mmCIF file of C-alpha atoms in Angstrom:
data_model
loop_
_atom_site.group_PDB
_atom_site.id
_atom_site.type_symbol
_atom_site.label_atom_id
_atom_site.label_comp_id
_atom_site.label_asym_id
_atom_site.label_seq_id
_atom_site.Cartn_x
_atom_site.Cartn_y
_atom_site.Cartn_z
ATOM 1 C CA MET A 27 27.479 12.570 32.909
ATOM 2 C CA ILE A 28 29.961 15.199 33.895
ATOM 3 C CA GLU A 29 33.168 15.341 32.345
ATOM 4 C CA SER A 30 36.128 13.929 34.390
ATOM 5 C CA LEU A 31 38.338 16.873 34.231
ATOM 6 C CA PRO A 32 36.711 19.696 36.352
ATOM 7 C CA LEU A 33 36.699 16.785 38.970
ATOM 8 C CA ALA A 34 40.206 16.832 39.101
ATOM 9 C CA VAL A 35 40.491 20.385 39.986
ATOM 10 C CA THR A 36 39.562 21.846 43.305
ATOM 11 C CA ARG A 37 39.312 25.809 44.638
ATOM 12 C CA VAL A 38 42.106 25.966 47.498
ATOM 13 C CA THR A 39 41.491 28.636 49.839
ATOM 14 C CA THR A 40 44.434 29.508 52.521
ATOM 15 C CA MET A 41 43.116 30.251 55.911
ATOM 16 C CA LEU A 42 45.276 31.810 59.045
ATOM 17 C CA GLY A 43 42.855 30.446 62.353
ATOM 18 C CA GLN A 44 39.409 31.797 61.155
ATOM 19 C CA GLN A 45 40.695 34.282 58.475
ATOM 20 C CA SER A 46 40.332 33.880 54.980
ATOM 21 C CA LEU A 47 43.466 35.004 53.141
ATOM 22 C CA THR A 48 43.418 33.603 49.339
ATOM 23 C CA ASN A 49 42.138 31.833 46.748
ATOM 24 C CA ALA A 50 44.052 29.451 44.469
ATOM 25 C CA THR A 51 43.848 25.907 42.520
ATOM 26 C CA GLY A 52 44.511 22.108 43.008
ATOM 27 C CA PHE A 53 44.172 19.304 41.761
ATOM 28 C CA PHE A 54 44.121 15.511 42.556
ATOM 29 C CA PHE A 55 46.947 13.281 41.968
ATOM 30 C CA GLU A 56 46.640 9.537 42.759
ATOM 31 C CA ARG A 57 49.772 7.251 43.126
ATOM 32 C CA ASP A 58 49.950 3.794 44.174
ATOM 33 C CA GLY A 59 46.986 3.899 46.367
ATOM 34 C CA ARG A 60 47.879 7.363 47.935
ATOM 35 C CA LEU A 61 45.882 10.482 47.251
ATOM 36 C CA TYR A 62 47.283 13.982 46.835
ATOM 37 C CA VAL A 63 46.034 17.327 46.415
ATOM 38 C CA VAL A 64 48.638 19.443 44.408
ATOM 39 C CA THR A 65 49.414 23.423 44.098
ATOM 40 C CA SER A 66 52.117 26.001 43.839
ATOM 41 C CA ARG A 67 54.338 26.598 46.632
ATOM 42 C CA HIS A 68 53.652 30.371 46.894
ATOM 43 C CA VAL A 69 50.411 29.447 48.218
ATOM 44 C CA VAL A 70 51.281 27.763 51.048
ATOM 45 C CA LEU A 71 53.922 29.451 51.885
ATOM 46 C CA ASP A 72 55.412 32.837 50.334
ATOM 47 C CA GLU A 73 58.653 34.610 52.247
ATOM 48 C CA ALA A 74 58.796 37.238 50.155
ATOM 49 C CA SER A 75 54.787 38.850 50.257
ATOM 50 C CA ASP A 76 54.858 37.619 54.351
ATOM 51 C CA HIS A 77 52.022 35.088 53.472
ATOM 52 C CA HIS A 78 52.420 32.420 56.039
ATOM 53 C CA PRO A 79 48.870 30.437 56.483
ATOM 54 C CA ASP A 80 48.382 27.836 58.670
ATOM 55 C CA ARG A 81 46.007 25.586 56.595
ATOM 56 C CA ILE A 82 44.079 25.135 53.560
ATOM 57 C CA GLU A 83 40.605 24.167 52.664
ATOM 58 C CA ILE A 84 39.810 22.612 49.535
ATOM 59 C CA GLU A 85 36.270 22.037 47.700
ATOM 60 C CA LEU A 86 35.113 18.329 47.488
ATOM 61 C CA HIS A 87 31.705 17.301 46.015
ATOM 62 C CA VAL A 88 30.033 14.506 47.636
ATOM 63 C CA ASN A 89 27.093 13.669 45.620
ATOM 64 C CA GLU A 90 27.070 12.965 41.714
ATOM 65 C CA ARG A 91 23.069 13.344 41.226
ATOM 66 C CA ASN A 92 23.762 16.767 43.025
ATOM 67 C CA LEU A 93 26.703 18.435 42.287
ATOM 68 C CA ALA A 94 25.751 21.616 43.894
ATOM 69 C CA GLU A 95 26.286 19.814 47.136
ATOM 70 C CA THR A 96 29.974 19.641 48.432
ATOM 71 C CA VAL A 97 32.020 20.001 51.798
ATOM 72 C CA GLN A 98 34.948 22.350 52.494
ATOM 73 C CA PHE A 99 37.960 19.868 53.655
ATOM 74 C CA SER A 100 40.413 21.265 55.875
ATOM 75 C CA ILE A 101 44.144 20.682 55.848
ATOM 76 C CA PRO A 102 46.418 21.933 58.498
ATOM 77 C CA LEU A 103 50.052 23.021 57.002
ATOM 78 C CA TYR A 104 51.603 22.248 60.165
ATOM 79 C CA ARG A 105 52.286 19.163 62.711
ATOM 80 C CA ASN A 106 54.711 19.703 65.837
ATOM 81 C CA GLY A 107 55.873 22.717 63.984
ATOM 82 C CA LYS A 108 56.794 20.995 61.205
ATOM 83 C CA SER A 109 55.143 21.753 57.136
ATOM 84 C CA VAL A 110 53.584 18.748 56.379
ATOM 85 C CA TRP A 111 53.842 19.387 52.566
ATOM 86 C CA ARG A 112 56.369 18.392 50.050
ATOM 87 C CA GLU A 113 58.553 20.301 48.173
ATOM 88 C CA GLY A 114 61.430 19.734 45.985
ATOM 89 C CA LEU A 115 64.589 21.474 44.731
ATOM 90 C CA ASP A 116 66.617 21.395 41.254
ATOM 91 C CA SER A 117 69.816 22.563 40.498
ATOM 92 C CA ALA A 118 68.428 25.631 39.805
ATOM 93 C CA GLY A 119 66.701 26.171 43.363
ATOM 94 C CA ALA A 120 63.157 25.681 44.868
ATOM 95 C CA ILE A 121 60.465 24.401 42.219
ATOM 96 C CA ASP A 122 56.872 25.945 42.893
ATOM 97 C CA VAL A 123 55.064 22.636 43.402
ATOM 98 C CA VAL A 124 54.054 21.334 46.704
ATOM 99 C CA ALA A 125 52.040 18.132 47.323
ATOM 100 C CA LEU A 126 49.928 17.645 50.416
ATOM 101 C CA LEU A 127 48.916 13.884 51.580
ATOM 102 C CA LEU A 128 45.512 13.377 52.107
ATOM 103 C CA GLU A 129 44.565 10.889 54.876
ATOM 104 C CA ARG A 130 41.458 8.891 52.783
ATOM 105 C CA ALA A 131 40.236 7.951 56.080
ATOM 106 C CA ALA A 132 38.897 11.411 57.077
ATOM 107 C CA LEU A 133 38.063 12.106 53.804
ATOM 108 C CA PRO A 134 34.032 12.142 53.359
ATOM 109 C CA LYS A 135 32.595 8.617 52.340
ATOM 110 C CA ALA A 136 30.844 9.534 49.339
ATOM 111 C CA LEU A 137 33.212 11.596 47.421
ATOM 112 C CA LEU A 138 33.530 12.503 43.976
ATOM 113 C CA LEU A 139 36.561 13.202 41.986
ATOM 114 C CA GLN A 140 38.980 12.258 39.463
ATOM 115 C CA ALA A 141 42.868 12.148 40.163
ATOM 116 C CA PHE A 142 45.505 12.368 37.713
ATOM 117 C CA ALA A 143 48.357 9.401 37.770
ATOM 118 C CA PRO A 144 51.892 8.683 36.745
ATOM 119 C CA ALA A 145 50.149 7.280 33.936
ATOM 120 C CA ASN A 146 48.711 10.726 32.507
ATOM 121 C CA LEU A 147 52.240 12.293 32.716
ATOM 122 C CA VAL A 148 53.819 12.885 29.375
ATOM 123 C CA GLY A 149 56.155 9.540 28.456
ATOM 124 C CA ARG A 150 57.985 11.318 25.500
ATOM 125 C CA LEU A 151 59.226 14.527 25.811
ATOM 126 C CA ASP A 152 59.025 14.768 22.014
ATOM 127 C CA THR A 153 55.454 14.145 21.482
ATOM 128 C CA VAL A 154 54.413 17.859 22.901
ATOM 129 C CA GLU A 155 55.664 20.710 20.352
ATOM 130 C CA MET A 156 55.827 24.511 20.647
ATOM 131 C CA GLY A 157 52.717 26.069 19.928
ATOM 132 C CA ALA A 158 50.535 22.366 20.941
ATOM 133 C CA PRO A 159 47.455 23.831 22.685
ATOM 134 C CA VAL A 160 46.790 23.196 25.838
ATOM 135 C CA LEU A 161 43.725 24.143 28.866
ATOM 136 C CA ILE A 162 44.904 25.369 31.891
ATOM 137 C CA VAL A 163 41.947 24.913 34.285
ATOM 138 C CA GLY A 164 40.960 26.655 37.549
ATOM 139 C CA PHE A 165 39.510 29.496 39.438
ATOM 140 C CA PRO A 166 40.812 33.133 38.128
ATOM 141 C CA LEU A 167 39.911 35.500 40.268
ATOM 142 C CA GLY A 168 38.024 33.289 41.763
ATOM 143 C CA VAL A 169 35.677 33.091 39.203
ATOM 144 C CA HIS A 170 33.663 29.281 38.692
ATOM 145 C CA ASP A 171 30.371 27.722 38.365
ATOM 146 C CA THR A 172 29.105 29.082 41.724
ATOM 147 C CA LEU A 173 26.282 26.969 41.491
ATOM 148 C CA HIS A 174 28.167 23.689 40.668
ATOM 149 C CA ARG A 175 31.039 24.409 42.139
ATOM 150 C CA LEU A 176 33.235 24.067 38.865
ATOM 151 C CA PRO A 177 36.333 25.355 37.373
ATOM 152 C CA VAL A 178 36.617 27.036 34.238
ATOM 153 C CA ALA A 179 39.181 26.350 31.560
ATOM 154 C CA ARG A 180 41.484 28.677 29.492
ATOM 155 C CA GLN A 181 42.679 28.406 26.278
ATOM 156 C CA SER A 182 46.676 28.595 25.995
ATOM 157 C CA VAL A 183 49.379 26.874 24.051
ATOM 158 C CA ILE A 184 52.882 26.041 24.941
ATOM 159 C CA ALA A 185 55.502 29.209 24.400
ATOM 160 C CA SER A 186 58.585 27.396 24.487
ATOM 161 C CA ALA A 187 60.499 24.751 23.981
ATOM 162 C CA PHE A 188 58.678 22.105 25.256
ATOM 163 C CA GLY A 189 61.040 19.676 27.561
ATOM 164 C CA ILE A 190 63.983 22.514 27.401
ATOM 165 C CA ARG A 191 63.770 24.228 30.863
ATOM 166 C CA PHE A 192 63.195 27.576 30.295
ATOM 167 C CA GLN A 193 66.762 30.038 31.173
ATOM 168 C CA GLY A 194 67.353 26.862 33.107
ATOM 169 C CA LYS A 195 65.130 26.252 35.746
ATOM 170 C CA GLY A 196 62.554 23.647 35.686
ATOM 171 C CA TYR A 197 59.464 25.356 33.796
ATOM 172 C CA PHE A 198 58.576 25.691 30.428
ATOM 173 C CA LEU A 199 56.086 28.535 28.981
ATOM 174 C CA THR A 200 52.469 28.890 28.286
ATOM 175 C CA ASP A 201 51.088 31.984 26.442
ATOM 176 C CA ALA A 202 47.131 32.918 27.820
ATOM 177 C CA ARG A 203 45.867 35.833 29.818
ATOM 178 C CA LEU A 204 45.940 34.513 33.559
ATOM 179 C CA HIS A 205 44.970 35.766 36.486
ATOM 180 C CA ARG A 206 45.473 35.488 40.402
ATOM 181 C CA GLY A 207 43.653 32.347 41.698
ATOM 182 C CA THR A 208 44.847 30.016 38.799
ATOM 183 C CA SER A 209 48.475 29.467 40.822
ATOM 184 C CA GLY A 210 48.148 25.297 41.170
ATOM 185 C CA ALA A 211 45.889 25.077 38.047
ATOM 186 C CA PRO A 212 47.051 21.719 36.090
ATOM 187 C CA VAL A 213 48.589 22.634 32.753
ATOM 188 C CA VAL A 214 46.729 19.874 30.571
ATOM 189 C CA ALA A 215 46.490 18.445 26.657
ATOM 190 C CA ARG A 216 43.630 15.966 25.474
ATOM 191 C CA LYS A 217 45.230 12.329 24.724
ATOM 192 C CA SER A 218 43.416 11.021 21.222
ATOM 193 C CA VAL A 219 40.796 8.758 22.235
ATOM 194 C CA THR A 220 37.873 6.897 20.415
ATOM 195 C CA GLY A 221 34.473 8.128 21.286
ATOM 196 C CA ASP A 222 33.710 11.158 22.967
ATOM 197 C CA GLY A 223 35.845 10.595 26.258
ATOM 198 C CA ARG A 224 32.907 10.743 29.162
ATOM 199 C CA GLY A 225 33.700 7.991 31.539
ATOM 200 C CA GLU A 226 37.511 7.974 30.704
ATOM 201 C CA PHE A 227 40.288 10.473 31.672
ATOM 202 C CA PRO A 228 41.787 11.296 28.347
ATOM 203 C CA TRP A 229 44.321 14.189 29.297
ATOM 204 C CA MET A 230 47.956 14.453 29.890
ATOM 205 C CA LEU A 231 49.315 16.566 32.866
ATOM 206 C CA LEU A 232 52.117 18.445 31.297
ATOM 207 C CA GLY A 233 52.398 20.559 33.825
ATOM 208 C CA VAL A 234 51.398 23.050 36.957
ATOM 209 C CA HIS A 235 50.830 26.605 36.301
ATOM 210 C CA ALA A 236 52.477 28.991 38.894
ATOM 211 C CA SER A 237 52.746 32.967 37.834
ATOM 212 C CA ARG A 238 53.195 35.022 34.852
ATOM 213 C CA LEU A 239 56.568 35.861 33.585
ATOM 214 C CA ASP A 240 57.388 39.695 33.533
ATOM 215 C CA VAL A 241 60.911 41.484 32.690
ATOM 216 C CA ALA A 242 62.079 43.993 34.594
ATOM 217 C CA ASN A 243 62.151 46.871 31.997
ATOM 218 C CA ARG A 244 58.752 47.294 31.100
ATOM 219 C CA ASP A 245 56.940 49.866 30.746
ATOM 220 C CA ILE A 246 53.818 49.806 31.812
ATOM 221 C CA SER A 247 52.320 52.873 30.329
ATOM 222 C CA GLN A 248 53.527 51.566 26.958
ATOM 223 C CA ASP A 249 54.242 48.105 26.761
ATOM 224 C CA GLU A 250 51.159 45.800 27.631
ATOM 225 C CA SER A 251 51.886 42.229 29.559
ATOM 226 C CA LEU A 252 53.257 39.615 27.778
ATOM 227 C CA ASP A 253 50.898 37.174 28.960
ATOM 228 C CA LEU A 254 53.158 34.843 29.062
ATOM 229 C CA ASN A 255 53.320 32.551 32.040
ATOM 230 C CA CYS A 256 55.420 29.668 34.222
ATOM 231 C CA ALA A 257 54.513 25.972 34.287
ATOM 232 C CA TRP A 258 56.294 23.564 36.223
ATOM 233 C CA TYR A 259 57.198 20.027 34.726
ATOM 234 C CA ALA A 260 54.806 18.081 36.092
ATOM 235 C CA ASP A 261 57.177 15.012 36.446
ATOM 236 C CA ILE A 262 58.048 16.598 39.564
ATOM 237 C CA LEU A 263 54.990 15.007 40.990
ATOM 238 C CA MET A 264 57.068 11.697 40.889
ATOM 239 C CA THR A 265 59.796 12.557 43.162
ATOM 240 C CA LEU A 266 57.034 14.821 45.395
ATOM 241 C CA THR A 267 54.975 11.396 45.833
ATOM 242 C CA GLN A 268 57.854 8.985 46.625
ATOM 243 C CA PRO A 269 56.715 6.867 49.297
ATOM 244 C CA PRO A 270 58.585 7.874 53.058
ATOM 245 C CA LYS A 271 61.849 5.710 52.917
ATOM 246 C CA GLU A 272 61.795 3.355 55.685
ATOM 247 C CA PRO A 273 64.065 3.607 58.635
ATOM 248 C CA PRO A 274 66.872 0.477 58.246
ATOM 249 C CA ALA A 275 66.187 -2.524 60.648
#
C-alpha cells in the first residue's frame, strides 16, 4: 500500500495553446464535497514576467495496482474571458495562492488521490514553533519518480515565528534549498499517530510554498543564497473554498 502524502500532490504544467510553458506543483484540498487543486497564484498568472497561460494540466493516478498509469487532466483558466481560479487579498496585498475547483463529473472514474481537508489545518498556532521540522513536497526542477509519477520531499524547518505574519505579510519562512518547480507545494508536518500511519492521512497542512526570499543588497559574488523561502499560511484556503453566495430571492 502506498503512503498517502505523495498522492495528495500533483505535477502542474502551464500551457498556452499547445505550448508548454512552465512546471510547478499543486495539491488537492477537499471541503464539503468539493475538490480543489491548489497552487501558487504566480503559476497561473504572473504579470511581472509576462506569464499568461490559458490552461494548466495536472497528472492523475488512475490505477492503484499500477502507479505508472496516469492521465493528464486539463483545466481551462478562463471562461467567457474571466479567470476561474479563486484568489485572495489581505491588508498587505495579494496572496500568492489560488484554488481551482475540479468538476468531479469530468474526472476519471478510477481515481487514486488523497486530499487535505479543513481537519488537516492547524487548529492552534502555538502548537507549532520556530525550528519545527517540516516537509515540502513537490517537483523541484521537474525532478520526480518518472516511473511511478510521484513527487519528492525536501526537509526543511520553520525559520520565522510561526503564527506571526513575516514583515506584516501573510506568510512565514522556511529554511531549505528549493528550486523552480516547487511553487505551490504543500508545507506539512506529521501529526502524532499510532501505528505506521499508512491508510490514514496523518499530516498537518501548514502552508503553501511560493518563492525564495532574497535581499536586494546581496552580493552574488560573495554572499550565497539565504535558502529562506516564503510559505503562505494554509488557513487562506478556508477563504478561497467558501461556497459561492447565493443571490437573494
